[in-house]
Amino acid sequence: MSALHIHNTLTRKKEPFVPRAPGKASLYVCGPTVYDYFHIGNARTFTVFDLVVRWLGTLGYEVKYVRNITDIDDKIMDRARENGEPIEALTERMVQAFEVDCARLNLLKPDVEPRATRYIGPMLEMIETLETKGLAYRGANGDVYYSVRSFPEYGKLSRRNLDELRAGDRVAVDAAKRDPLDFALWKAAKPGEPRWSSVFGDGRPGWHIECSAMSCRELGAPIDIHGGGWDLQFPHHENEIAQSEGALGTRFVNYWMHAAFLNMDHEKMSKSLGNFFTARDVLDRLDPVQGGEQLRFFFVRGHYRNEVNYTQESLADAGNTLGSFYTTLREVAPGEIAAIDWSDPYAARFRDAMNDDFDTPIAFSVLHDLRGEVNRTRSTALAGLLKALGGTIGLLQQDPERFLQGGIELDVRALIDERNAAKKARNFARADEIRKHLESKEILLEDKPDGITEWRKK
Ligand code: AMP
Ligand code: ZN
């Protein structure tokens, strides 16, 4: 029987997964900065780690899964100012929206979702320890910096050479820092900015320290698995290692996992480049019953360490493939399965693929083979196995009939009823909103003289 192997970014090798405590796995994933809706690139990374959590559970581990929420940073402050709303109102709204969108994507809720602003105490404790150990210093501008040159292993995750980094033109020279690569642990308060009092004076934390403090507080070190998108290797995770290992004097993380980008036109999808679609926009344009699962399948049918390019066609293709699985499950009703028999050849191949650093392309090819066999043999037991294997990674759990029928018609009817009720109550704004919402999905409404509303596709 194969054992789980994970590609560790730190060693650039696949290593057997040996958790720090037998039977238990701890996982920390860098979560969203809540200043806006998240885009489908972010969603891919969160889905990849959702898969990791589910698979660890399938293997019998008791998993503790922590994903943080960054609720204080420059982007948040800027956006709140632009909107003319208090920071807390913006972040609260975005946290709510994040939860709704995650649920639409069928993402498991982490066991803990620490918010940065509620962990200022542990962050300050860590910064004070770093200062005591000579790894942090106070700059002339009131900020507190991490002294990169005092941590000899700096660069070990991203394999960067400090001298090359210093020579790079992206490193801004800053008079307050001893070394251009030093980074802020604590930022002195500026007028009008949120602030917390501390021995370093009033201020707010830097971004990197929050993940070190929250992950160590919630999981203890060493954490089994720490994950995030590819871009977080440097500087974010490099800095997390420097802070945590500098303060604790022990290893911070045993396995580092990084998910490759979702691209658009072969360029990283990102807010700053402006080439992004929010998860909610994409979901709104998909069928309400099928869309969440379609997007999940699109995200994970390629290997998580390979980039995926987003196009309408490839997303539609993922939907069609998923549809073919559901068609089989509609034709051959899946038998109830109490527990997967891992000695079954299909199950064993599927498990071997997933255990080989979550090799989903191979795992899905096994599901395709199994589907072919279900179609040939009409075996309800094998159909049950197909459904159960899909279930280990959050797929194929819907009622096939309902999935294949889709939700458009049901949804439209419910919305039309709601619109008519709104009109009756003279809530014309809501009625209009519903009409526009349907129009955005290419559905046109026609109010007939007899009071009946009909609809058609544009
Ligand atoms: P952010 O809110 O930008 O800090 O990103 C949240 C998570 O999404 C991080 O783990 C990022 O590495 C990840 N991420 C950002 N852009 C992409 C992308 N285009 N594809 C995949 N993951 C991404
Ligand atoms: Zn982080």
GROMACS .gro file of C-alpha atoms and ligand atoms in nm:
model
  482
    1MET     CA    1   0.000   0.000   0.000
    2SER     CA    2   0.140   0.338  -0.098
    3ALA     CA    3   0.203   0.608   0.159
    4LEU     CA    4   0.142   0.976   0.111
    5HIS     CA    5   0.432   1.169  -0.040
    6ILE     CA    6   0.438   1.547  -0.057
    7HIS     CA    7   0.656   1.769  -0.271
    8ASN     CA    8   0.832   1.993  -0.022
    9THR     CA    9   0.927   2.331  -0.165
   10LEU     CA   10   1.204   2.356   0.093
   11THR     CA   11   1.390   2.050  -0.041
   12ARG     CA   12   1.238   2.051  -0.392
   13LYS     CA   13   1.174   1.680  -0.342
   14LYS     CA   14   0.881   1.450  -0.284
   15GLU     CA   15   0.911   1.324   0.072
   16PRO     CA   16   0.710   1.066   0.266
   17PHE     CA   17   0.463   1.248   0.489
   18VAL     CA   18   0.550   1.187   0.851
   19PRO     CA   19   0.337   1.406   1.080
   20ARG     CA   20   0.478   1.530   1.407
   21ALA     CA   21   0.213   1.338   1.600
   22PRO     CA   22   0.100   1.000   1.466
   23GLY     CA   23  -0.247   1.012   1.315
   24LYS     CA   24  -0.272   1.390   1.331
   25ALA     CA   25  -0.197   1.652   1.068
   26SER     CA   26  -0.171   2.029   1.113
   27LEU     CA   27  -0.213   2.258   0.815
   28TYR     CA   28  -0.183   2.634   0.782
   29VAL     CA   29  -0.282   2.816   0.464
   30CYS     CA   30  -0.233   3.186   0.394
   31GLY     CA   31  -0.581   3.321   0.344
   32PRO     CA   32  -0.738   3.628   0.185
   33THR     CA   33  -0.677   3.995   0.241
   34VAL     CA   34  -1.033   4.116   0.282
   35TYR     CA   35  -1.051   4.440   0.086
   36ASP     CA   36  -1.242   4.303  -0.213
   37TYR     CA   37  -1.404   3.987  -0.347
   38PHE     CA   38  -1.152   3.714  -0.417
   39HIS     CA   39  -1.066   3.618  -0.774
   40ILE     CA   40  -1.061   3.272  -0.927
   41GLY     CA   41  -0.680   3.258  -0.898
   42ASN     CA   42  -0.714   3.285  -0.520
   43ALA     CA   43  -1.001   3.038  -0.543
   44ARG     CA   44  -0.782   2.782  -0.717
   45THR     CA   45  -0.525   2.796  -0.439
   46PHE     CA   46  -0.791   2.763  -0.169
   47THR     CA   47  -0.946   2.471  -0.359
   48VAL     CA   48  -0.610   2.294  -0.388
   49PHE     CA   49  -0.570   2.304  -0.011
   50ASP     CA   50  -0.930   2.202   0.039
   51LEU     CA   51  -0.838   1.892  -0.158
   52VAL     CA   52  -0.532   1.835   0.060
   53VAL     CA   53  -0.743   1.859   0.376
   54ARG     CA   54  -1.005   1.621   0.237
   55TRP     CA   55  -0.744   1.370   0.128
   56LEU     CA   56  -0.566   1.376   0.464
   57GLY     CA   57  -0.907   1.307   0.620
   58THR     CA   58  -0.965   1.019   0.378
   59LEU     CA   59  -0.631   0.869   0.486
   60GLY     CA   60  -0.760   0.876   0.842
   61TYR     CA   61  -0.569   1.173   0.981
   62GLU     CA   62  -0.730   1.395   1.235
   63VAL     CA   63  -0.668   1.728   1.065
   64LYS     CA   64  -0.644   2.072   1.222
   65TYR     CA   65  -0.681   2.323   0.941
   66VAL     CA   66  -0.610   2.693   0.994
   67ARG     CA   67  -0.653   2.960   0.727
   68ASN     CA   68  -0.606   3.322   0.830
   69ILE     CA   69  -0.785   3.639   0.737
   70THR     CA   70  -0.575   3.951   0.682
   71ASP     CA   71  -0.802   4.229   0.801
   72ILE     CA   72  -0.553   4.512   0.834
   73ASP     CA   73  -0.312   4.633   0.566
   74ASP     CA   74  -0.252   4.921   0.325
   75LYS     CA   75  -0.491   4.794   0.058
   76ILE     CA   76  -0.769   4.766   0.313
   77MET     CA   77  -0.705   5.115   0.450
   78ASP     CA   78  -0.695   5.263   0.099
   79ARG     CA   79  -1.016   5.090  -0.008
   80ALA     CA   80  -1.204   5.193   0.307
   81ARG     CA   81  -1.094   5.552   0.249
   82GLU     CA   82  -1.205   5.540  -0.117
   83ASN     CA   83  -1.541   5.393  -0.017
   84GLY     CA   84  -1.579   5.640   0.268
   85GLU     CA   85  -1.657   5.360   0.512
   86PRO     CA   86  -1.497   5.246   0.837
   87ILE     CA   87  -1.230   4.977   0.799
   88GLU     CA   88  -1.424   4.732   1.017
   89ALA     CA   89  -1.737   4.775   0.805
   90LEU     CA   90  -1.542   4.696   0.487
   91THR     CA   91  -1.359   4.395   0.630
   92GLU     CA   92  -1.672   4.254   0.792
   93ARG     CA   93  -1.862   4.281   0.463
   94MET     CA   94  -1.578   4.111   0.275
   95VAL     CA   95  -1.544   3.834   0.533
   96GLN     CA   96  -1.917   3.761   0.494
   97ALA     CA   97  -1.885   3.761   0.115
   98PHE     CA   98  -1.581   3.536   0.137
   99GLU     CA   99  -1.777   3.284   0.341
  100VAL     CA  100  -2.066   3.286   0.095
  101ASP     CA  101  -1.834   3.233  -0.202
  102CYS     CA  102  -1.638   2.958  -0.027
  103ALA     CA  103  -1.964   2.778   0.046
  104ARG     CA  104  -2.063   2.806  -0.322
  105LEU     CA  105  -1.731   2.641  -0.407
  106ASN     CA  106  -1.800   2.372  -0.148
  107LEU     CA  107  -1.479   2.459   0.037
  108LEU     CA  108  -1.455   2.310   0.384
  109LYS     CA  109  -1.458   2.564   0.661
  110PRO     CA  110  -1.120   2.567   0.836
  111ASP     CA  111  -1.116   2.471   1.203
  112VAL     CA  112  -0.982   2.815   1.288
  113GLU     CA  113  -0.990   3.135   1.080
  114PRO     CA  114  -0.779   3.375   1.283
  115ARG     CA  115  -0.812   3.742   1.201
  116ALA     CA  116  -0.495   3.949   1.224
  117THR     CA  117  -0.649   4.227   1.433
  118ARG     CA  118  -0.736   3.976   1.706
  119TYR     CA  119  -0.379   3.845   1.740
  120ILE     CA  120  -0.188   4.166   1.797
  121GLY     CA  121  -0.078   4.037   2.141
  122PRO     CA  122   0.096   3.723   2.011
  123MET     CA  123   0.253   3.928   1.729
  124LEU     CA  124   0.398   4.178   1.973
  125GLU     CA  125   0.527   3.895   2.192
  126MET     CA  126   0.713   3.752   1.896
  127ILE     CA  127   0.854   4.089   1.793
  128GLU     CA  128   0.977   4.149   2.147
  129THR     CA  129   1.147   3.808   2.150
  130LEU     CA  130   1.312   3.889   1.819
  131GLU     CA  131   1.438   4.219   1.958
  132THR     CA  132   1.574   4.049   2.271
  133LYS     CA  133   1.755   3.798   2.051
  134GLY     CA  134   1.911   4.072   1.842
  135LEU     CA  135   1.707   3.982   1.532
  136ALA     CA  136   1.495   4.297   1.532
  137TYR     CA  137   1.577   4.664   1.575
  138ARG     CA  138   1.397   4.995   1.594
  139GLY     CA  139   1.448   5.220   1.293
  140ALA     CA  140   1.483   5.595   1.322
  141ASN     CA  141   1.131   5.635   1.176
  142GLY     CA  142   0.972   5.440   1.462
  143ASP     CA  143   0.919   5.118   1.262
  144VAL     CA  144   1.061   4.791   1.393
  145TYR     CA  145   1.252   4.584   1.137
  146TYR     CA  146   1.370   4.228   1.106
  147SER     CA  147   1.744   4.214   1.060
  148VAL     CA  148   1.783   3.975   0.771
  149ARG     CA  149   2.160   3.955   0.794
  150SER     CA  150   2.132   3.824   1.152
  151PHE     CA  151   1.952   3.513   1.027
  152PRO     CA  152   2.210   3.314   0.827
  153GLU     CA  153   1.953   3.079   0.674
  154TYR     CA  154   1.756   3.362   0.512
  155GLY     CA  155   1.676   3.260   0.154
  156LYS     CA  156   1.668   2.885   0.213
  157LEU     CA  157   1.309   2.834   0.096
  158SER     CA  158   1.320   3.040  -0.221
  159ARG     CA  159   1.692   2.963  -0.272
  160ARG     CA  160   1.785   3.322  -0.317
  161ASN     CA  161   2.122   3.464  -0.261
  162LEU     CA  162   2.115   3.775  -0.045
  163ASP     CA  163   2.380   3.961  -0.245
  164GLU     CA  164   2.193   3.902  -0.568
  165LEU     CA  165   1.875   4.020  -0.403
  166ARG     CA  166   2.038   4.334  -0.274
  167ALA     CA  167   2.172   4.413  -0.618
  168GLY     CA  168   1.825   4.371  -0.770
  169ASP     CA  169   1.650   4.688  -0.870
  170ARG     CA  170   1.329   4.583  -0.697
  171VAL     CA  171   1.484   4.634  -0.357
  172ALA     CA  172   1.409   4.987  -0.250
  173VAL     CA  173   1.675   5.160  -0.047
  174ASP     CA  174   1.530   5.297   0.271
  175ALA     CA  175   1.728   5.516   0.510
  176ALA     CA  176   1.553   5.369   0.815
  177LYS     CA  177   1.675   5.017   0.742
  178ARG     CA  178   2.019   4.873   0.809
  179ASP     CA  179   1.988   4.646   0.510
  180PRO     CA  180   1.759   4.705   0.211
  181LEU     CA  181   1.617   4.352   0.256
  182ASP     CA  182   1.510   4.410   0.616
  183PHE     CA  183   1.133   4.413   0.647
  184ALA     CA  184   0.889   4.579   0.885
  185LEU     CA  185   0.757   4.383   1.181
  186TRP     CA  186   0.580   4.682   1.333
  187LYS     CA  187   0.483   5.005   1.159
  188ALA     CA  188   0.469   5.326   1.359
  189ALA     CA  189   0.124   5.486   1.354
  190LYS     CA  190   0.059   5.759   1.100
  191PRO     CA  191  -0.216   6.015   1.150
  192GLY     CA  192  -0.560   5.872   1.083
  193GLU     CA  193  -0.445   5.510   1.072
  194PRO     CA  194  -0.566   5.233   1.303
  195ARG     CA  195  -0.323   5.179   1.588
  196TRP     CA  196  -0.247   4.954   1.880
  197SER     CA  197  -0.024   5.054   2.169
  198SER     CA  198   0.295   4.860   2.231
  199VAL     CA  199   0.639   4.888   2.387
  200PHE     CA  200   0.752   5.006   2.043
  201GLY     CA  201   0.500   5.289   2.049
  202ASP     CA  202   0.159   5.308   1.882
  203GLY     CA  203   0.140   5.129   1.550
  204ARG     CA  204   0.020   4.829   1.355
  205PRO     CA  205   0.179   4.499   1.254
  206GLY     CA  206   0.356   4.425   0.927
  207TRP     CA  207   0.195   4.162   0.706
  208HIS     CA  208   0.445   3.878   0.747
  209ILE     CA  209   0.442   3.867   1.127
  210GLU     CA  210   0.072   3.790   1.141
  211CYS     CA  211   0.109   3.446   0.981
  212SER     CA  212   0.405   3.354   1.203
  213ALA     CA  213   0.225   3.457   1.520
  214MET     CA  214  -0.114   3.308   1.430
  215SER     CA  215   0.018   2.978   1.295
  216CYS     CA  216   0.247   2.921   1.594
  217ARG     CA  217  -0.029   3.019   1.838
  218GLU     CA  218  -0.293   2.795   1.680
  219LEU     CA  219  -0.083   2.497   1.577
  220GLY     CA  220   0.250   2.511   1.760
  221ALA     CA  221   0.577   2.447   1.578
  222PRO     CA  222   0.676   2.264   1.377
  223ILE     CA  223   0.359   2.280   1.171
  224ASP     CA  224   0.319   1.976   0.949
  225ILE     CA  225   0.213   2.154   0.630
  226HIS     CA  226   0.215   2.523   0.541
  227GLY     CA  227   0.063   2.623   0.210
  228GLY     CA  228  -0.012   2.911  -0.017
  229GLY     CA  229   0.015   3.028  -0.375
  230TRP     CA  230   0.344   3.010  -0.565
  231ASP     CA  231   0.413   3.381  -0.526
  232LEU     CA  232   0.419   3.360  -0.148
  233GLN     CA  233   0.752   3.174  -0.137
  234PHE     CA  234   0.934   3.503  -0.149
  235PRO     CA  235   0.928   3.722   0.043
  236HIS     CA  236   0.628   3.617   0.253
  237HIS     CA  237   0.716   3.261   0.348
  238GLU     CA  238   1.087   3.334   0.360
  239ASN     CA  239   1.007   3.605   0.612
  240GLU     CA  240   0.773   3.379   0.807
  241ILE     CA  241   1.059   3.129   0.844
  242ALA     CA  242   1.303   3.399   0.954
  243GLN     CA  243   1.060   3.536   1.215
  244SER     CA  244   0.937   3.205   1.351
  245GLU     CA  245   1.264   3.013   1.354
  246GLY     CA  246   1.444   3.324   1.477
  247ALA     CA  247   1.204   3.363   1.768
  248LEU     CA  248   1.146   2.995   1.852
  249GLY     CA  249   1.494   2.862   1.780
  250THR     CA  250   1.331   2.551   1.631
  251ARG     CA  251   1.203   2.439   1.295
  252PHE     CA  252   0.888   2.621   1.188
  253VAL     CA  253   0.736   2.400   0.915
  254ASN     CA  254   0.807   2.045   0.802
  255TYR     CA  255   0.642   2.051   0.458
  256TRP     CA  256   0.599   2.363   0.245
  257MET     CA  257   0.344   2.334  -0.034
  258HIS     CA  258   0.287   2.592  -0.308
  259ALA     CA  259   0.007   2.588  -0.563
  260ALA     CA  260   0.086   2.710  -0.914
  261PHE     CA  261  -0.093   3.009  -1.061
  262LEU     CA  262  -0.413   3.037  -1.243
  263ASN     CA  263  -0.337   3.248  -1.549
  264MET     CA  264  -0.531   3.447  -1.798
  265ASP     CA  265  -0.379   3.477  -2.144
  266HIS     CA  266  -0.079   3.302  -1.990
  267GLU     CA  267  -0.023   3.576  -1.739
  268LYS     CA  268  -0.083   3.546  -1.364
  269MET     CA  269  -0.436   3.651  -1.275
  270SER     CA  270  -0.406   3.934  -1.027
  271LYS     CA  271  -0.582   4.237  -0.897
  272SER     CA  272  -0.287   4.462  -0.968
  273LEU     CA  273  -0.269   4.362  -1.336
  274GLY     CA  274  -0.646   4.406  -1.365
  275ASN     CA  275  -0.683   4.074  -1.551
  276PHE     CA  276  -0.910   3.905  -1.303
  277PHE     CA  277  -1.258   3.764  -1.259
  278THR     CA  278  -1.400   3.736  -0.912
  279ALA     CA  279  -1.521   3.394  -0.808
  280ARG     CA  280  -1.869   3.535  -0.756
  281ASP     CA  281  -1.886   3.684  -1.105
  282VAL     CA  282  -1.781   3.357  -1.262
  283LEU     CA  283  -2.023   3.160  -1.045
  284ASP     CA  284  -2.306   3.401  -1.124
  285ARG     CA  285  -2.261   3.332  -1.492
  286LEU     CA  286  -2.260   2.956  -1.448
  287ASP     CA  287  -2.554   2.731  -1.381
  288PRO     CA  288  -2.646   2.763  -1.013
  289VAL     CA  289  -2.659   2.389  -0.957
  290GLN     CA  290  -2.357   2.291  -1.164
  291GLY     CA  291  -2.129   2.596  -1.140
  292GLY     CA  292  -1.955   2.543  -0.805
  293GLU     CA  293  -1.859   2.187  -0.882
  294GLN     CA  294  -1.768   2.273  -1.240
  295LEU     CA  295  -1.524   2.536  -1.117
  296ARG     CA  296  -1.378   2.301  -0.855
  297PHE     CA  297  -1.321   2.033  -1.118
  298PHE     CA  298  -1.166   2.291  -1.351
  299PHE     CA  299  -0.924   2.398  -1.073
  300VAL     CA  300  -0.806   2.054  -0.973
  301ARG     CA  301  -0.811   1.843  -1.287
  302GLY     CA  302  -0.460   1.966  -1.360
  303HIS     CA  303  -0.180   1.901  -1.114
  304TYR     CA  304  -0.160   2.163  -0.841
  305ARG     CA  305   0.204   2.237  -0.922
  306ASN     CA  306   0.115   2.311  -1.285
  307GLU     CA  307  -0.026   2.641  -1.393
  308VAL     CA  308  -0.375   2.645  -1.535
  309ASN     CA  309  -0.492   2.884  -1.802
  310TYR     CA  310  -0.844   3.017  -1.767
  311THR     CA  311  -1.062   3.027  -2.076
  312GLN     CA  312  -1.438   2.999  -2.121
  313GLU     CA  313  -1.380   2.692  -2.335
  314SER     CA  314  -1.173   2.502  -2.080
  315LEU     CA  315  -1.423   2.585  -1.808
  316ALA     CA  316  -1.707   2.462  -2.031
  317ASP     CA  317  -1.505   2.152  -2.109
  318ALA     CA  318  -1.469   2.081  -1.737
  319GLY     CA  319  -1.847   2.112  -1.707
  320ASN     CA  320  -1.903   1.867  -1.992
  321THR     CA  321  -1.667   1.610  -1.845
  322LEU     CA  322  -1.834   1.640  -1.509
  323GLY     CA  323  -2.168   1.599  -1.688
  324SER     CA  324  -2.051   1.273  -1.840
  325PHE     CA  325  -1.972   1.136  -1.494
  326TYR     CA  326  -2.315   1.238  -1.370
  327THR     CA  327  -2.478   1.085  -1.678
  328THR     CA  328  -2.323   0.751  -1.585
  329LEU     CA  329  -2.439   0.788  -1.226
  330ARG     CA  330  -2.791   0.866  -1.351
  331GLU     CA  331  -2.795   0.559  -1.576
  332VAL     CA  332  -2.652   0.326  -1.312
  333ALA     CA  333  -2.772   0.414  -0.963
  334PRO     CA  334  -2.473   0.404  -0.728
  335GLY     CA  335  -2.497   0.149  -0.448
  336GLU     CA  336  -2.445   0.272  -0.094
  337ILE     CA  337  -2.087   0.229   0.021
  338ALA     CA  338  -2.009   0.214   0.392
  339ALA     CA  339  -1.632   0.234   0.342
  340ILE     CA  340  -1.411   0.228   0.034
  341ASP     CA  341  -1.242  -0.107  -0.021
  342TRP     CA  342  -0.889   0.009  -0.097
  343SER     CA  343  -0.790  -0.333  -0.224
  344ASP     CA  344  -1.017  -0.284  -0.524
  345PRO     CA  345  -0.783  -0.222  -0.821
  346TYR     CA  346  -0.952   0.108  -0.917
  347ALA     CA  347  -0.951   0.233  -0.561
  348ALA     CA  348  -0.588   0.131  -0.517
  349ARG     CA  349  -0.481   0.312  -0.835
  350PHE     CA  350  -0.675   0.620  -0.734
  351ARG     CA  351  -0.521   0.621  -0.387
  352ASP     CA  352  -0.170   0.566  -0.527
  353ALA     CA  353  -0.215   0.867  -0.756
  354MET     CA  354  -0.343   1.091  -0.477
  355ASN     CA  355  -0.069   0.969  -0.246
  356ASP     CA  356   0.188   1.062  -0.508
  357ASP     CA  357   0.182   1.432  -0.423
  358PHE     CA  358  -0.189   1.468  -0.505
  359ASP     CA  359  -0.155   1.363  -0.868
  360THR     CA  360  -0.510   1.450  -0.970
  361PRO     CA  361  -0.462   1.404  -1.349
  362ILE     CA  362  -0.380   1.038  -1.289
  363ALA     CA  363  -0.654   1.007  -1.027
  364PHE     CA  364  -0.910   1.142  -1.276
  365SER     CA  365  -0.786   0.906  -1.547
  366VAL     CA  366  -0.865   0.623  -1.304
  367LEU     CA  367  -1.214   0.766  -1.255
  368HIS     CA  368  -1.257   0.780  -1.635
  369ASP     CA  369  -1.159   0.413  -1.661
  370LEU     CA  370  -1.396   0.325  -1.380
  371ARG     CA  371  -1.676   0.518  -1.547
  372GLY     CA  372  -1.617   0.317  -1.867
  373GLU     CA  373  -1.646  -0.003  -1.670
  374VAL     CA  374  -1.966   0.112  -1.499
  375ASN     CA  375  -2.113   0.192  -1.841
  376ARG     CA  376  -2.017  -0.153  -1.971
  377THR     CA  377  -2.113  -0.365  -1.671
  378ARG     CA  378  -2.398  -0.152  -1.524
  379SER     CA  379  -2.260  -0.252  -1.185
  380THR     CA  380  -2.424  -0.052  -0.909
  381ALA     CA  381  -2.138  -0.149  -0.676
  382LEU     CA  382  -1.881   0.006  -0.912
  383ALA     CA  383  -2.103   0.311  -0.959
  384GLY     CA  384  -2.103   0.339  -0.581
  385LEU     CA  385  -1.725   0.322  -0.582
  386LEU     CA  386  -1.708   0.594  -0.848
  387LYS     CA  387  -1.922   0.821  -0.637
  388ALA     CA  388  -1.728   0.743  -0.321
  389LEU     CA  389  -1.387   0.807  -0.481
  390GLY     CA  390  -1.513   1.137  -0.624
  391GLY     CA  391  -1.640   1.221  -0.276
  392THR     CA  392  -1.291   1.200  -0.127
  393ILE     CA  393  -1.208   1.519  -0.314
  394GLY     CA  394  -1.544   1.691  -0.297
  395LEU     CA  395  -1.690   1.581  -0.633
  396LEU     CA  396  -1.985   1.378  -0.766
  397GLN     CA  397  -2.197   1.403  -0.452
  398GLN     CA  398  -2.504   1.572  -0.603
  399ASP     CA  399  -2.818   1.402  -0.720
  400PRO     CA  400  -2.738   1.318  -1.086
  401GLU     CA  401  -3.084   1.402  -1.214
  402ARG     CA  402  -3.081   1.740  -1.049
  403PHE     CA  403  -2.725   1.813  -1.158
  404LEU     CA  404  -2.792   1.727  -1.523
  405GLN     CA  405  -3.116   1.921  -1.533
  406GLY     CA  406  -2.936   2.223  -1.398
  407GLY     CA  407  -3.081   2.496  -1.190
  408ILE     CA  408  -3.156   2.768  -1.440
  409GLU     CA  409  -3.526   2.707  -1.477
  410LEU     CA  410  -3.595   2.655  -1.107
  411ASP     CA  411  -3.399   2.961  -1.019
  412VAL     CA  412  -3.566   3.182  -1.277
  413ARG     CA  413  -3.911   3.085  -1.156
  414ALA     CA  414  -3.822   3.161  -0.796
  415LEU     CA  415  -3.674   3.496  -0.895
  416ILE     CA  416  -3.978   3.587  -1.103
  417ASP     CA  417  -4.202   3.513  -0.806
  418GLU     CA  418  -3.980   3.723  -0.584
  419ARG     CA  419  -3.987   4.007  -0.838
  420ASN     CA  420  -4.366   4.002  -0.862
  421ALA     CA  421  -4.395   4.003  -0.485
  422ALA     CA  422  -4.156   4.298  -0.473
  423LYS     CA  423  -4.363   4.487  -0.731
  424LYS     CA  424  -4.678   4.420  -0.534
  425ALA     CA  425  -4.508   4.561  -0.226
  426ARG     CA  426  -4.406   4.865  -0.436
  427ASN     CA  427  -4.039   4.774  -0.384
  428PHE     CA  428  -3.953   4.868  -0.743
  429ALA     CA  429  -3.582   4.890  -0.673
  430ARG     CA  430  -3.568   4.522  -0.579
  431ALA     CA  431  -3.792   4.426  -0.870
  432ASP     CA  432  -3.560   4.609  -1.106
  433GLU     CA  433  -3.255   4.453  -0.951
  434ILE     CA  434  -3.395   4.105  -1.014
  435ARG     CA  435  -3.480   4.187  -1.375
  436LYS     CA  436  -3.128   4.318  -1.434
  437HIS     CA  437  -2.974   4.018  -1.261
  438LEU     CA  438  -3.162   3.784  -1.494
  439GLU     CA  439  -3.069   3.995  -1.793
  440SER     CA  440  -2.704   3.956  -1.702
  441LYS     CA  441  -2.763   3.583  -1.740
  442GLU     CA  442  -2.920   3.646  -2.082
  443ILE     CA  443  -3.272   3.584  -1.955
  444LEU     CA  444  -3.538   3.827  -2.069
  445LEU     CA  445  -3.867   3.873  -1.891
  446GLU     CA  446  -4.199   3.954  -2.055
  447ASP     CA  447  -4.490   4.073  -1.842
  448LYS     CA  448  -4.813   3.955  -2.006
  449PRO     CA  449  -5.139   4.155  -1.969
  450ASP     CA  450  -5.293   3.873  -1.766
  451GLY     CA  451  -5.033   3.927  -1.494
  452ILE     CA  452  -4.824   3.624  -1.589
  453THR     CA  453  -4.452   3.678  -1.643
  454GLU     CA  454  -4.283   3.470  -1.907
  455TRP     CA  455  -3.914   3.437  -1.973
  456ARG     CA  456  -3.689   3.341  -2.262
  457LYS     CA  457  -3.319   3.314  -2.334
  458LYS     CA  458  -3.181   3.613  -2.521
  459AMP     P1  459  -0.391   3.746  -0.171
  459AMP     O1  460  -0.531   3.779  -0.124
  459AMP     O2  461  -0.350   3.817  -0.293
  459AMP     O3  462  -0.291   3.755  -0.058
  459AMP     O4  463  -0.391   3.594  -0.215
  459AMP     C1  464  -0.449   3.488  -0.142
  459AMP     C2  465  -0.392   3.355  -0.192
  459AMP     O5  466  -0.417   3.338  -0.333
  459AMP     C3  467  -0.240   3.345  -0.177
  459AMP     O6  468  -0.207   3.213  -0.137
  459AMP     C4  469  -0.188   3.375  -0.316
  459AMP     O7  470  -0.063   3.315  -0.339
  459AMP     C5  471  -0.295   3.310  -0.401
  459AMP     N1  472  -0.301   3.366  -0.538
  459AMP     C6  473  -0.300   3.495  -0.576
  459AMP     N2  474  -0.308   3.507  -0.712
  459AMP     C7  475  -0.317   3.380  -0.760
  459AMP     C8  476  -0.330   3.323  -0.893
  459AMP     N3  477  -0.338   3.397  -1.004
  459AMP     N4  478  -0.337   3.189  -0.903
  459AMP     C9  479  -0.332   3.110  -0.793
  459AMP     N5  480  -0.320   3.157  -0.666
  459AMP    C10  481  -0.313   3.289  -0.649
  460ZN      ZN  482   0.083   3.404   0.527
   0.00000   0.00000   0.00000
